[in-house]
Coordinates of C-alpha atoms and ligand atoms in Angstrom, one line a residue:
S1 CA 14.3 -27.8 -0.8
K2 CA 12.1 -24.8 -0.8
E3 CA 11.3 -25.2 2.9
K4 CA 11.9 -22.2 5.1
I5 CA 12.8 -22.5 8.7
A6 CA 11.6 -20.0 11.3
L7 CA 9.8 -19.3 14.5
F8 CA 7.2 -16.6 14.1
T9 CA 6.2 -14.6 17.1
I10 CA 3.0 -12.7 16.4
F11 CA 2.3 -9.8 18.8
G12 CA -1.4 -9.2 18.6
G13 CA -2.2 -12.8 17.8
T14 CA -5.8 -12.5 18.8
G15 CA -6.4 -9.5 16.6
D16 CA -8.2 -8.8 13.3
L17 CA -5.1 -8.6 11.1
A18 CA -3.7 -11.9 12.5
Q19 CA -7.0 -13.8 12.0
R20 CA -8.0 -12.3 8.6
K21 CA -4.7 -12.1 6.9
L22 CA -1.7 -13.7 8.7
Y23 CA -3.1 -17.2 9.5
P24 CA -4.6 -17.8 6.1
S25 CA -1.4 -16.6 4.4
L26 CA 0.8 -18.8 6.6
F27 CA -1.5 -21.7 5.8
K28 CA -1.1 -21.2 2.1
L29 CA 2.7 -21.1 2.5
Y30 CA 2.3 -24.4 4.4
Q31 CA 0.1 -25.9 1.6
K32 CA 2.7 -24.9 -1.0
G33 CA 5.5 -26.5 1.0
Y34 CA 7.3 -23.3 1.9
L35 CA 6.6 -24.2 5.5
Q36 CA 6.8 -27.9 6.5
D37 CA 8.1 -29.4 9.7
H38 CA 10.5 -26.7 10.8
F39 CA 8.3 -23.9 11.7
A40 CA 6.4 -22.8 14.8
V41 CA 4.2 -19.8 15.7
I42 CA 3.8 -18.2 19.1
G43 CA 0.7 -16.0 19.2
T44 CA 0.8 -13.5 22.0
A45 CA -1.9 -11.0 23.3
R46 CA -3.4 -10.1 26.5
R47 CA -6.3 -12.6 26.6
P48 CA -5.7 -15.7 28.6
W49 CA -6.3 -18.3 25.9
T50 CA -5.2 -21.9 26.0
D51 CA -3.4 -23.6 23.1
E52 CA -6.5 -25.6 22.4
H53 CA -8.6 -22.5 22.1
Y54 CA -5.9 -20.9 19.9
H55 CA -6.0 -23.9 17.6
E56 CA -9.7 -23.5 17.2
V57 CA -9.3 -19.9 16.3
I58 CA -6.6 -20.8 13.7
S59 CA -8.9 -23.4 12.3
D60 CA -11.8 -21.0 12.1
S61 CA -9.7 -18.4 10.4
L62 CA -9.1 -20.9 7.6
A63 CA -12.8 -21.7 7.1
D64 CA -13.0 -19.9 3.8
L65 CA -10.2 -21.8 2.3
D66 CA -12.1 -25.1 2.0
A67 CA -9.0 -27.1 3.1
D68 CA -8.7 -30.7 4.3
Q69 CA -9.3 -30.8 8.0
K70 CA -6.3 -33.1 8.5
D71 CA -4.0 -30.5 7.0
V72 CA -5.6 -27.8 9.0
D73 CA -5.1 -29.7 12.3
Q74 CA -1.5 -30.6 11.4
F75 CA -0.8 -26.9 10.6
A76 CA -2.5 -25.6 13.8
S77 CA -0.4 -28.0 15.9
H78 CA 2.5 -25.7 15.2
F79 CA 0.8 -22.8 17.0
Y80 CA 1.4 -21.9 20.7
Y81 CA -0.4 -19.2 22.6
Q82 CA 1.3 -17.1 25.2
S83 CA -0.7 -14.6 27.2
H84 CA 1.4 -11.5 27.4
D85 CA 1.2 -7.9 28.2
V86 CA 3.8 -6.2 26.1
T87 CA 4.7 -3.7 28.7
D88 CA 5.6 -6.4 31.3
A89 CA 9.2 -7.4 31.3
Q90 CA 8.5 -10.7 33.1
H91 CA 6.5 -11.9 30.2
Y92 CA 9.4 -11.6 27.8
M93 CA 11.3 -14.1 30.0
T94 CA 8.5 -16.6 29.6
L95 CA 8.5 -15.9 25.9
K96 CA 12.2 -16.5 25.6
K97 CA 11.9 -19.8 27.3
L98 CA 9.1 -20.9 25.1
S99 CA 11.0 -19.8 22.0
E100 CA 14.1 -21.8 23.0
K101 CA 12.0 -24.8 23.7
L102 CA 10.3 -24.6 20.3
D103 CA 13.6 -24.0 18.6
A104 CA 14.9 -27.3 20.0
Q105 CA 11.7 -29.1 19.3
Y106 CA 11.3 -28.0 15.7
G107 CA 14.9 -27.5 14.7
L108 CA 14.4 -23.8 14.0
Q109 CA 18.2 -22.9 13.8
G110 CA 17.7 -19.6 15.7
N111 CA 15.7 -18.1 12.9
R112 CA 13.2 -15.5 14.2
I113 CA 10.4 -13.4 12.6
F114 CA 8.7 -11.0 15.0
Y115 CA 5.4 -9.8 13.6
L116 CA 4.1 -6.7 15.3
A117 CA 0.3 -6.9 14.5
M118 CA -0.5 -4.4 17.2
A119 CA -1.0 -0.6 17.5
P120 CA 2.2 1.1 16.6
N121 CA 2.5 2.9 20.0
F122 CA 3.7 -0.5 21.3
F123 CA 6.4 -1.1 18.7
G124 CA 9.0 0.8 20.7
T125 CA 8.3 -1.0 23.9
I126 CA 8.4 -4.4 22.2
A127 CA 11.6 -3.7 20.3
Q128 CA 13.3 -2.5 23.5
H129 CA 12.3 -5.6 25.5
L130 CA 13.3 -7.9 22.7
R131 CA 16.8 -6.4 23.2
S132 CA 16.9 -6.0 27.0
E133 CA 15.5 -9.5 27.6
N134 CA 17.9 -10.9 25.1
I135 CA 15.4 -12.5 22.9
L136 CA 17.2 -12.1 19.6
T137 CA 19.4 -15.0 18.6
D138 CA 22.9 -14.9 17.3
N139 CA 22.9 -18.2 15.4
G140 CA 20.0 -17.4 13.0
F141 CA 18.3 -14.5 11.4
N142 CA 16.2 -12.0 13.3
R143 CA 13.6 -9.9 11.4
V144 CA 10.8 -7.7 12.5
I145 CA 7.7 -7.1 10.3
I146 CA 5.6 -4.0 11.1
E147 CA 2.3 -2.7 10.0
K148 CA 1.2 0.7 8.9
P149 CA 0.8 3.4 10.1
F150 CA 4.5 4.2 10.4
G151 CA 4.2 7.4 12.4
H152 CA 1.7 10.3 12.3
D153 CA 4.1 12.8 10.7
Y154 CA 7.8 12.9 10.1
A155 CA 8.8 13.6 13.7
S156 CA 6.8 10.7 15.1
A157 CA 8.0 8.4 12.3
K158 CA 11.6 9.3 13.1
E159 CA 11.0 8.6 16.8
L160 CA 9.5 5.3 16.1
N161 CA 12.3 4.4 13.7
D162 CA 14.9 5.4 16.4
H163 CA 13.2 3.0 18.8
L164 CA 13.3 0.2 16.3
T165 CA 16.8 0.8 15.2
A166 CA 18.0 0.6 18.8
T167 CA 17.3 -3.1 18.5
F168 CA 17.2 -3.9 14.8
N169 CA 19.3 -2.8 11.8
E170 CA 17.5 -1.3 8.8
D171 CA 18.1 -4.6 6.9
Q172 CA 16.2 -6.5 9.6
I173 CA 13.1 -4.2 9.5
Y174 CA 10.3 -5.1 7.1
R175 CA 7.8 -2.3 6.9
I176 CA 4.6 -3.7 5.3
D177 CA 2.9 -1.7 2.5
H178 CA 0.5 -4.3 1.3
Y179 CA 0.1 -2.5 -2.1
L180 CA 3.6 -3.5 -2.8
G181 CA 2.5 -7.1 -2.5
K182 CA -0.2 -6.7 -5.2
E183 CA 0.4 -8.5 -8.5
M184 CA -0.2 -5.4 -10.7
I185 CA 1.9 -3.0 -8.6
Q186 CA 4.8 -5.4 -8.9
N187 CA 4.0 -5.5 -12.6
I188 CA 4.8 -1.8 -13.0
T189 CA 8.5 -2.6 -13.0
A190 CA 8.0 -5.4 -15.5
I191 CA 6.0 -3.3 -17.9
R192 CA 8.4 -0.3 -17.7
F193 CA 11.8 -2.1 -17.9
G194 CA 10.8 -5.1 -20.0
N195 CA 9.4 -3.2 -22.9
N196 CA 11.4 -0.8 -25.1
I197 CA 8.2 0.9 -26.4
W198 CA 7.3 2.0 -22.9
E199 CA 10.7 2.9 -21.4
S200 CA 11.6 5.0 -24.4
L201 CA 8.4 7.0 -24.1
W202 CA 8.4 7.1 -20.3
N203 CA 9.2 10.8 -19.8
N204 CA 8.0 14.4 -20.2
R205 CA 8.5 14.5 -24.0
Y206 CA 5.7 11.9 -24.5
I207 CA 3.7 11.7 -21.3
D208 CA 1.1 14.5 -20.7
N209 CA 0.0 13.5 -17.2
V210 CA -0.4 10.5 -15.0
Q211 CA -3.4 9.7 -12.8
I212 CA -3.4 7.4 -9.8
T213 CA -6.8 6.5 -8.2
L214 CA -7.4 4.3 -5.1
S215 CA -11.1 4.3 -4.7
E216 CA -13.1 2.7 -1.9
K217 CA -16.8 2.2 -1.9
L218 CA -17.3 1.6 1.8
G219 CA -17.4 4.2 4.5
V220 CA -15.2 4.3 7.6
E221 CA -16.4 1.0 9.1
E222 CA -14.6 -0.6 12.1
R223 CA -11.4 1.4 11.9
A224 CA -13.3 4.6 12.8
V225 CA -11.2 5.7 15.9
Y226 CA -7.9 5.2 14.1
Y227 CA -9.2 6.7 10.8
D228 CA -10.6 9.8 12.4
N229 CA -7.2 10.6 13.8
S230 CA -5.6 10.0 10.5
G231 CA -7.6 10.8 7.4
A232 CA -7.1 9.9 3.8
L233 CA -3.9 11.9 3.3
R234 CA -2.0 10.1 6.1
D235 CA -3.7 6.8 5.7
M236 CA -3.3 6.4 1.9
V237 CA -1.2 9.1 0.3
Q238 CA 1.9 9.1 2.5
N239 CA 2.4 5.4 2.0
H240 CA 0.5 3.6 -0.8
I241 CA 0.1 6.4 -3.3
L242 CA 3.7 7.8 -2.9
Q243 CA 5.1 4.2 -3.1
I244 CA 3.2 3.6 -6.4
L245 CA 4.3 7.0 -7.6
S246 CA 8.0 6.2 -6.9
L247 CA 7.7 2.9 -8.8
L248 CA 6.1 4.7 -11.8
T249 CA 8.7 7.5 -11.9
M250 CA 12.0 6.0 -10.7
D251 CA 14.9 5.7 -13.2
Q252 CA 16.1 2.3 -14.3
P253 CA 17.7 0.4 -11.4
V254 CA 21.1 -1.0 -12.3
E255 CA 19.9 -4.5 -11.4
F256 CA 16.5 -5.9 -10.2
T257 CA 17.7 -6.0 -6.6
E258 CA 16.4 -4.6 -3.4
K259 CA 19.3 -2.2 -3.0
D260 CA 19.3 -0.9 -6.5
I261 CA 15.5 -0.4 -6.5
D262 CA 15.6 1.4 -3.2
V263 CA 18.3 3.8 -4.5
E264 CA 16.0 4.8 -7.4
K265 CA 12.8 5.1 -5.4
V266 CA 14.6 7.3 -2.9
K267 CA 15.8 9.5 -5.7
A268 CA 12.3 9.8 -7.1
L269 CA 10.8 10.7 -3.8
R270 CA 13.5 13.3 -3.1
S271 CA 12.6 14.9 -6.4
L272 CA 9.0 15.6 -5.5
R273 CA 8.5 19.3 -5.6
P274 CA 7.8 20.3 -2.0
L275 CA 4.8 22.5 -1.6
K276 CA 5.0 25.8 0.1
P277 CA 2.1 26.4 2.5
E278 CA 0.5 29.0 0.3
E279 CA 0.5 26.4 -2.6
V280 CA -1.4 23.7 -0.7
A281 CA -4.9 25.1 -1.4
T282 CA -4.3 25.2 -5.2
N283 CA -2.7 21.8 -5.4
F284 CA -4.5 19.6 -3.0
V285 CA -8.2 19.1 -2.4
R286 CA -9.7 17.5 0.7
G287 CA -13.2 16.1 1.1
Q288 CA -15.5 14.5 3.6
Y289 CA -18.7 12.8 2.6
G290 CA -22.2 13.9 3.6
A291 CA -25.3 11.8 3.9
G292 CA -26.4 9.8 0.8
D293 CA -29.5 8.2 -0.5
D294 CA -30.8 5.0 1.1
G295 CA -29.9 6.1 4.6
V296 CA -26.1 6.2 3.9
K297 CA -24.8 8.1 6.9
A298 CA -22.6 11.2 6.7
Y299 CA -19.0 10.7 7.9
R300 CA -19.7 12.9 10.9
D301 CA -22.7 10.7 11.8
E302 CA -20.8 7.4 11.7
D303 CA -20.2 5.4 14.9
K304 CA -17.3 6.7 17.0
I305 CA -16.7 9.7 14.8
S306 CA -17.0 13.1 16.4
P307 CA -19.9 15.2 15.0
D308 CA -17.6 18.1 14.2
S309 CA -14.8 16.1 12.8
N310 CA -12.7 17.8 10.1
T311 CA -11.0 14.6 9.1
D312 CA -10.5 14.1 5.3
S313 CA -12.2 11.0 3.9
F314 CA -11.1 12.1 0.5
V315 CA -8.0 13.7 -1.0
A316 CA -6.9 14.6 -4.5
G317 CA -3.7 16.3 -5.4
K318 CA -1.3 17.4 -8.1
I319 CA 2.3 16.4 -7.6
M320 CA 5.2 17.7 -9.7
I321 CA 8.6 16.1 -9.9
D322 CA 11.6 18.2 -10.5
N323 CA 14.0 16.1 -12.5
Y324 CA 15.1 15.8 -16.1
R325 CA 12.6 13.0 -16.9
W326 CA 9.5 14.4 -15.3
S327 CA 9.7 18.2 -15.2
G328 CA 6.4 19.6 -16.3
V329 CA 4.3 16.4 -16.0
P330 CA 1.6 16.6 -13.4
F331 CA 0.8 13.5 -11.4
Y332 CA -2.8 13.6 -10.2
V333 CA -3.6 11.4 -7.3
R334 CA -6.9 10.7 -5.5
T335 CA -8.3 8.4 -2.9
G336 CA -11.3 8.4 -0.7
K337 CA -14.1 6.5 1.0
R338 CA -17.7 6.2 -0.2
L339 CA -16.8 6.8 -3.8
T340 CA -18.5 5.1 -6.8
D341 CA -16.8 1.7 -6.5
K342 CA -13.8 -0.2 -5.1
F343 CA -10.9 -0.2 -7.5
T344 CA -7.3 0.9 -8.0
R345 CA -6.1 2.1 -11.4
I346 CA -3.3 4.1 -12.9
D347 CA -3.8 6.0 -16.1
V348 CA -0.8 7.2 -18.1
V349 CA -2.0 9.8 -20.6
F350 CA 0.3 10.4 -23.5
K351 CA 0.6 13.6 -25.5
R352 CA -1.5 13.9 -28.6
P353 CA 0.0 13.8 -32.1
V354 CA 1.4 17.3 -32.7
V355 CA -0.6 17.7 -35.9
N356 CA -3.9 16.2 -36.8
I357 CA -3.4 15.5 -40.5
F358 CA -7.0 14.2 -40.7
N359 CA -8.3 17.6 -39.8
H360 CA -5.4 19.8 -40.7
E361 CA -7.0 23.1 -41.5
D362 CA -9.2 23.2 -38.5
V363 CA -6.3 22.5 -36.3
L364 CA -4.3 25.5 -37.6
E365 CA -7.3 27.8 -37.3
N366 CA -8.7 26.8 -34.0
D367 CA -7.1 24.4 -31.6
D368 CA -10.3 23.3 -29.9
A369 CA -10.8 19.8 -28.5
S370 CA -13.2 18.6 -31.2
T371 CA -10.5 18.8 -33.8
R372 CA -7.8 17.0 -31.8
L373 CA -7.1 13.3 -31.8
D374 CA -7.7 11.5 -28.5
P375 CA -4.5 10.9 -26.6
N376 CA -3.1 7.4 -26.2
I377 CA -3.8 6.2 -22.6
L378 CA -2.2 3.2 -21.0
T379 CA -4.3 2.1 -18.1
I380 CA -2.9 -0.3 -15.5
N381 CA -5.8 -2.0 -13.7
V382 CA -4.6 -3.0 -10.3
E383 CA -7.8 -4.3 -8.8
P384 CA -10.3 -5.9 -8.9
T385 CA -9.5 -6.4 -12.6
E386 CA -5.9 -7.1 -13.1
G387 CA -4.5 -6.1 -16.5
F388 CA -3.7 -3.3 -19.0
E389 CA -5.7 -1.3 -21.5
L390 CA -4.3 0.8 -24.2
R391 CA -6.4 3.4 -26.0
M392 CA -5.4 4.1 -29.6
N393 CA -6.8 5.9 -32.6
A394 CA -7.6 3.8 -35.6
K395 CA -9.5 4.2 -38.8
A396 CA -13.2 3.7 -38.4
V397 CA -14.4 0.8 -40.4
G398 CA -16.1 1.6 -43.7
Q399 CA -16.2 3.9 -46.7
G400 CA -14.5 7.3 -46.3
F401 CA -11.9 8.2 -43.7
A402 CA -12.5 9.0 -40.1
T403 CA -10.5 8.0 -37.0
T404 CA -12.0 6.4 -34.0
P405 CA -10.6 5.4 -30.6
V406 CA -10.1 1.7 -30.0
K407 CA -8.9 -0.3 -27.0
L408 CA -6.3 -3.0 -26.7
N409 CA -7.2 -5.0 -23.7
Y410 CA -5.3 -7.6 -21.6
S411 CA -6.3 -9.0 -18.3
H412 CA -5.1 -12.0 -16.4
D413 CA -7.6 -14.8 -16.6
A414 CA -9.4 -15.9 -13.6
E415 CA -7.6 -19.2 -13.5
A416 CA -4.2 -17.5 -13.3
T417 CA -5.2 -15.1 -10.6
A418 CA -7.0 -17.7 -8.5
G419 CA -3.7 -19.5 -7.8
S420 CA -1.8 -16.3 -7.5
P421 CA -0.8 -15.4 -3.9
E422 CA -2.5 -12.7 -2.0
A423 CA -0.4 -9.7 -0.9
Y424 CA 0.3 -10.9 2.6
E425 CA 1.2 -14.4 1.5
R426 CA 3.7 -13.0 -1.0
L427 CA 5.2 -10.6 1.5
L428 CA 5.5 -13.2 4.3
H429 CA 7.3 -15.4 1.8
D430 CA 9.7 -12.5 0.9
A431 CA 10.4 -11.9 4.6
L432 CA 11.2 -15.6 5.1
N433 CA 13.6 -15.3 2.1
G434 CA 15.2 -12.1 3.5
D435 CA 14.0 -10.1 0.5
A436 CA 12.8 -6.6 1.4
T437 CA 12.4 -5.4 -2.2
N438 CA 8.6 -5.0 -1.7
F439 CA 8.8 -3.4 1.7
T440 CA 9.3 0.3 2.5
H441 CA 12.7 1.5 3.5
W442 CA 13.2 4.2 6.1
Q443 CA 14.5 6.9 3.7
E444 CA 11.3 6.4 1.6
V445 CA 9.1 6.8 4.7
A446 CA 11.0 9.9 5.8
D447 CA 10.8 11.7 2.4
S448 CA 7.1 10.8 2.0
W449 CA 6.2 12.2 5.4
K450 CA 8.2 15.4 4.7
F451 CA 6.1 15.9 1.6
V452 CA 2.8 15.2 3.3
D453 CA 3.5 17.1 6.5
V454 CA 3.3 20.5 4.7
I455 CA -0.2 19.7 3.4
Q456 CA -1.5 18.3 6.7
K457 CA -0.2 21.3 8.6
Y458 CA -1.9 23.8 6.3
W459 CA -5.1 21.8 6.6
D460 CA -4.9 21.7 10.4
E461 CA -4.6 25.5 10.4
H462 CA -7.5 26.2 8.0
Q463 CA -11.1 25.2 8.5
P464 CA -12.6 23.0 5.7
D465 CA -16.1 23.4 4.4
F466 CA -17.3 19.9 5.2
P467 CA -19.2 17.9 4.1
N468 CA -18.5 18.5 0.5
Y469 CA -19.3 15.4 -1.5
R470 CA -22.1 12.9 -1.8
P471 CA -21.6 9.1 -1.3
G472 CA -21.4 7.2 -4.6
T473 CA -19.6 10.0 -6.5
M474 CA -15.9 10.5 -7.2
G475 CA -15.5 13.2 -4.5
P476 CA -16.0 17.0 -4.4
D477 CA -16.2 19.1 -7.6
A478 CA -12.9 20.8 -6.6
A479 CA -11.2 17.5 -7.4
D480 CA -12.4 17.8 -11.0
E481 CA -11.5 21.5 -11.2
L482 CA -8.0 20.7 -10.1
L483 CA -7.5 19.1 -13.5
H484 CA -9.7 21.4 -15.5
K485 CA -7.7 24.4 -14.7
D486 CA -4.7 22.6 -16.3
G487 CA -6.7 21.7 -19.3
H488 CA -6.9 18.0 -18.2
R489 CA -9.6 15.7 -16.9
W490 CA -9.8 12.5 -15.0
V491 CA -9.8 9.5 -17.3
Y492 CA -12.1 7.7 -14.9
R493 CA -15.2 9.8 -14.2
N494 CA -18.6 9.0 -12.8
Ligands
LIG1 P1 -6.7 -5.4 16.7 O1 -7.2 -4.4 17.7 O2 -7.7 -6.3 16.1 O3 -5.7 -6.3 17.5 C1 -4.7 -5.8 18.4 C2 -4.0 -6.9 19.1 O4 -3.1 -6.4 20.1 C3 -5.0 -7.9 19.9 O5 -4.5 -9.2 19.7 C4 -4.8 -7.4 21.3 O6 -5.0 -8.4 22.3 C5 -3.3 -7.0 21.3 N1 -2.9 -6.1 22.4 C6 -3.4 -4.8 22.6 N2 -2.8 -4.3 23.7 C7 -1.9 -5.2 24.2 C8 -1.0 -5.3 25.3 N3 -0.8 -4.2 26.1 N4 -0.3 -6.4 25.4 C9 -0.4 -7.4 24.6 N5 -1.3 -7.5 23.6 C10 -2.0 -6.4 23.3 O7 -5.9 -4.7 15.6 P2 -5.6 -5.2 14.1 O8 -6.7 -4.7 13.3 O9 -5.3 -6.6 14.1 O10 -4.3 -4.3 13.7 C11 -3.0 -4.6 14.2 C12 -2.0 -3.6 13.5 O11 -2.1 -3.8 12.1 C13 -2.3 -2.2 13.8 O12 -1.0 -1.5 13.8 C14 -3.1 -1.7 12.6 O13 -2.9 -0.3 12.3 C15 -2.4 -2.5 11.5 N6 -3.3 -2.7 10.3 C16 -4.4 -3.6 10.4 C17 -5.1 -3.8 9.3 C18 -6.3 -4.7 9.3 O14 -6.8 -5.1 8.2 N7 -6.8 -5.1 10.5 C19 -4.8 -3.2 8.1 C20 -3.6 -2.4 8.0 C21 -2.9 -2.2 9.2

């Protein structure tokens, strides 16, 4: 049977993440039969809710799914609410009693998943109490799922990890990076290692540069307080972008298993060329949006943002990898808020043919761009479109002989993607299965922070000239110059 058996304890059960992502994802697992009779959920938070009220909240959180009310009620009946202040030891005793009662009632075999959907400054306290109050079982599995951000820099991440590992082993810790739950991010491994034409060209002899863009259209919105203390570099580059980079650049894992993939990702991240402080300004660009048309507010005028904030709402950077495969290939990355549109894409730009036989003499005499063939570009569209695009040169139709760029295009059809699980559903299912392939491991977190810390420190010590980009554009001009000075340009431009 595909049924999974577990008790979920969700810390922060009244919160935004729980209501918007976790409850709908658990419900989908229920609809698909991964959760049946043998599961229960304890939601904990400070508010004094009753089980009845909790069931209404669960039901409301599923409103968009257009599900049968009988199924919804049946599902919600597995949920129990426990008012709980995570700093109060007494509350863990109550939690333990309820857990044991539900274990007996639903036949949960001692399987426990603790989901910490709360601010990370509570993670250490929760983990410590789970141990001291003896809440972990010894007859089933005990796994903890935690959200980003994992630390603020290397030192705080290390401290947080030390707190967690005082209670849990590394193989019990599931650090969520929801990009790793996305269909097309998981597809990177399939494309690379399932196709000889790509894997044989996937190196510095054939690839000219690689571009990773995570673009957001909205401004800072509700997460203002958190974001203003973090910024784009910490919020997006340290985790999502460096994770994507490691999947794009790792060597072939021996087998498609969690352990083998982790080994290769760690090798890739350890090969990032660390920046020296004096190299930060020439390799990384930070930005913050000013006011736009139609009353779009400047970052500094947004609610709960300090009027002299120097937080980066945009970052672009050039990352080099010092190993045999990638030496000399720049990886350009960028992400930001209030850009042209919401999308994620990866552009792999191949080297041009060495000689343009169609325009041979010109090439020998002057190597200007107009006489060169366009490069092949493999674009991986991560979202909202999910698919690939390959740009090639072909003969232009008609009399005479000229070349013209054409595109091969593949995208998942709407029907296939409609039934496909969302990131959180996929990741919760993996955690139930004990499969941490698509979660971040500690060594990856550590190496990513070490790379990012140098940049952040330099920025903290030097005043930026903010604001420096207009809403609805792809960031400051300096982000374009970053590529121009290498003779490159962004494949996606506005
Ligand atoms: P939230 O503020 O909506 O919810 C926080 C929850 O913690 C609430 O249920 C609150 O009652 C509870 N809580 C706070 N202090 C408590 C205490 N002392 N004792 C017991 N309960 C307490 O936050 P959220 O948006 O749901 O985010 C939760 C975590 O997920 C955070 O770490 C956040 O960074 C991360 N995260 C959230 C999102 C998202 O989309 N919301 C995305 C990425 C990461």
